[in-house]
Tab-separated table of C-alpha atoms in Angstrom:
chain	number	residue	atom	x	y	z
F	1	LYS	CA	1.482	6.068	-3.980
F	2	VAL	CA	1.091	8.215	-7.091
F	3	VAL	CA	-1.014	7.185	-10.056
F	4	GLY	CA	-0.830	8.198	-13.696
F	5	PRO	CA	0.983	11.070	-15.192
F	6	GLU	CA	1.214	13.051	-12.176
F	7	ILE	CA	3.917	10.727	-11.126
F	8	SER	CA	6.430	12.793	-13.147
F	9	SER	CA	6.234	15.638	-10.743
F	10	TYR	CA	8.114	13.470	-8.011
F	11	GLY	CA	11.158	11.677	-7.660
F	12	VAL	CA	10.336	7.770	-7.662
F	13	ALA	CA	11.868	4.682	-5.839
F	14	SER	CA	12.904	1.747	-7.679
F	15	VAL	CA	11.941	-1.080	-5.030
F	16	GLU	CA	13.516	-4.466	-4.995
F	17	ASN	CA	11.217	-5.904	-2.488
F	18	PHE	CA	8.749	-5.422	0.463
F	19	ILE	CA	10.147	-6.301	3.679
F	20	ASP	CA	6.709	-5.794	5.325
F	21	ASP	CA	3.512	-3.680	4.725
F	22	VAL	CA	5.531	-0.683	5.242
F	23	SER	CA	9.231	-1.135	4.671
F	24	VAL	CA	10.896	-1.549	1.315
F	25	LYS	CA	14.595	-2.117	0.269
F	26	ILE	CA	15.289	0.305	-2.489
F	27	ASN	CA	17.392	-0.183	-5.502
F	28	GLY	CA	17.616	3.301	-6.584
F	29	LEU	CA	15.764	6.593	-7.097
F	30	VAL	CA	14.524	8.168	-10.382
F	31	GLU	CA	14.097	12.134	-10.164
F	32	LYS	CA	10.895	12.882	-12.058
F	33	PRO	CA	10.588	10.326	-14.415
F	34	THR	CA	7.725	9.943	-17.372
F	35	LEU	CA	4.923	7.676	-16.602
F	36	ASP	CA	6.733	5.083	-18.657
F	37	GLU	CA	9.907	5.424	-17.248
F	38	ALA	CA	8.842	5.402	-13.560
F	39	PRO	CA	10.040	2.335	-11.670
F	40	SER	CA	7.309	2.106	-9.325
F	41	ASP	CA	4.291	4.033	-8.062
F	42	LEU	CA	6.004	5.035	-4.848
F	43	ALA	CA	6.974	8.793	-4.819
F	44	ILE	CA	9.665	10.150	-2.607
F	45	ALA	CA	8.092	12.446	0.213
F	46	SER	CA	11.681	14.292	0.762
F	47	GLY	CA	12.070	12.763	4.491
F	48	TYR	CA	15.342	11.220	4.691
F	49	LEU	CA	17.133	9.795	7.603
F	50	LEU	CA	20.739	9.080	6.502
F	51	THR	CA	24.265	7.936	7.652
F	52	PRO	CA	27.249	10.216	7.165
F	53	ASP	CA	27.960	7.658	4.436
F	54	VAL	CA	26.245	9.951	1.911
F	55	LEU	CA	28.118	13.083	2.764
F	56	SER	CA	31.465	11.406	0.723
F	57	ILE	CA	28.869	11.016	-2.311
F	58	LEU	CA	27.355	14.543	-1.854
F	59	GLU	CA	30.785	16.142	-1.913
F	60	GLN	CA	31.410	14.533	-5.438
F	61	GLU	CA	28.055	15.152	-6.717
F	62	LYS	CA	27.780	17.596	-9.820
F	63	VAL	CA	25.469	20.412	-10.017
F	64	GLY	CA	22.585	19.774	-12.316
F	65	PRO	CA	21.079	21.727	-15.164
F	66	ASP	CA	18.787	23.208	-12.620
F	67	GLY	CA	21.632	24.890	-10.645
F	68	GLU	CA	20.886	22.148	-7.649
F	69	ILE	CA	22.815	19.282	-6.342
F	70	ARG	CA	19.944	16.716	-5.380
F	71	ILE	CA	19.948	14.625	-2.411
F	72	SER	CA	18.117	12.009	-4.380
F	73	ASP	CA	21.051	11.744	-6.671
F	74	ALA	CA	23.215	11.052	-3.929
F	75	VAL	CA	20.637	8.249	-2.240
F	76	ASP	CA	20.319	6.772	-5.623
F	77	GLU	CA	24.482	6.295	-5.814
F	78	LEU	CA	24.372	5.215	-2.290
F	79	CYS	CA	21.919	2.424	-3.391
F	80	THR	CA	24.875	1.106	-5.379
F	81	VAL	CA	27.171	0.597	-2.418
F	82	GLN	CA	25.113	-0.322	0.482
F	83	ASP	CA	21.373	-1.398	1.467
F	84	VAL	CA	18.995	1.506	1.444
F	85	TYR	CA	15.553	1.111	2.912
F	86	GLY	CA	12.229	3.151	2.706
F	87	ARG	CA	9.093	3.324	4.702
F	88	ILE	CA	5.646	3.677	3.141
F	89	ILE	CA	3.803	6.755	4.963
F	90	ASP	CA	0.104	6.385	5.480
F	91	GLY	CA	-0.993	9.923	5.670
F	92	ASP	CA	-1.551	13.242	3.629
F	93	TYR	CA	1.332	14.679	1.537
F	94	HIS	CA	0.760	18.252	0.405
F	95	ASP	CA	2.755	19.285	-2.839
F	96	THR	CA	3.871	23.002	-2.864
F	97	GLY	CA	5.746	22.746	-6.008
F	98	THR	CA	3.690	24.953	-8.088
F	99	PRO	CA	1.693	28.170	-7.299
F	100	GLU	CA	-1.688	26.259	-7.632
F	101	ARG	CA	-0.587	23.201	-5.503
F	102	TYR	CA	0.691	25.716	-2.817
F	103	ILE	CA	-2.576	27.662	-2.725
F	104	GLN	CA	-4.519	24.062	-2.408
F	105	THR	CA	-2.409	23.256	0.484
F	106	VAL	CA	-2.735	26.533	2.368
F	107	ILE	CA	-6.587	26.017	1.991
F	108	ASP	CA	-6.346	22.342	2.894
F	109	ILE	CA	-4.510	23.164	6.085
F	110	ALA	CA	-6.627	26.013	6.879
F	111	LEU	CA	-9.886	24.179	6.487
F	112	ALA	CA	-8.672	21.548	8.801
F	113	ASP	CA	-8.055	24.040	11.543
F	114	ASP	CA	-10.456	24.595	14.443
F	115	LYS	CA	-9.851	28.509	14.357
F	116	LEU	CA	-9.664	29.115	10.421
F	117	GLY	CA	-11.750	26.613	9.286
F	118	PRO	CA	-15.294	27.842	10.044
F	119	ASP	CA	-14.592	31.512	8.784
F	120	LEU	CA	-12.796	29.972	5.536
F	121	ARG	CA	-15.753	27.632	4.718
F	122	GLU	CA	-18.213	30.472	4.960
F	123	HIS	CA	-15.794	32.716	2.911
F	124	LEU	CA	-15.537	30.297	0.263
F	125	ARG	CA	-19.283	29.559	0.288
F	126	ASN	CA	-19.846	33.227	-0.338
F	127	LYS	CA	-17.260	33.302	-3.222
F	128	LEU	CA	-18.538	30.031	-5.092
């Protein structure tokens, strides 16, 4: 779940209904919506388990203005022809899409590591 303006950094699921506490039926996906356009607070964590049905859609996808073909666009279209389901993941998600977030992610992972953590904590204490 992503709350607030940060939602515009993610793809977001439009959800029809919750099947249980962690499973949802998805109506579509919206790539990087504004806060007002976001259909929910459920960000896409880019882990997909797809059937081959999506391949024919991907073959017809047009390259976007950024020069990429997005899997989220194909899954959004797939939602119009068959049921698509999502799963809410309870855990940490690390965003490496900007230099700042990449560095934060590396530091978080290093601090959690038994070998790297103690030395890094000491180094950061000395620097800060």
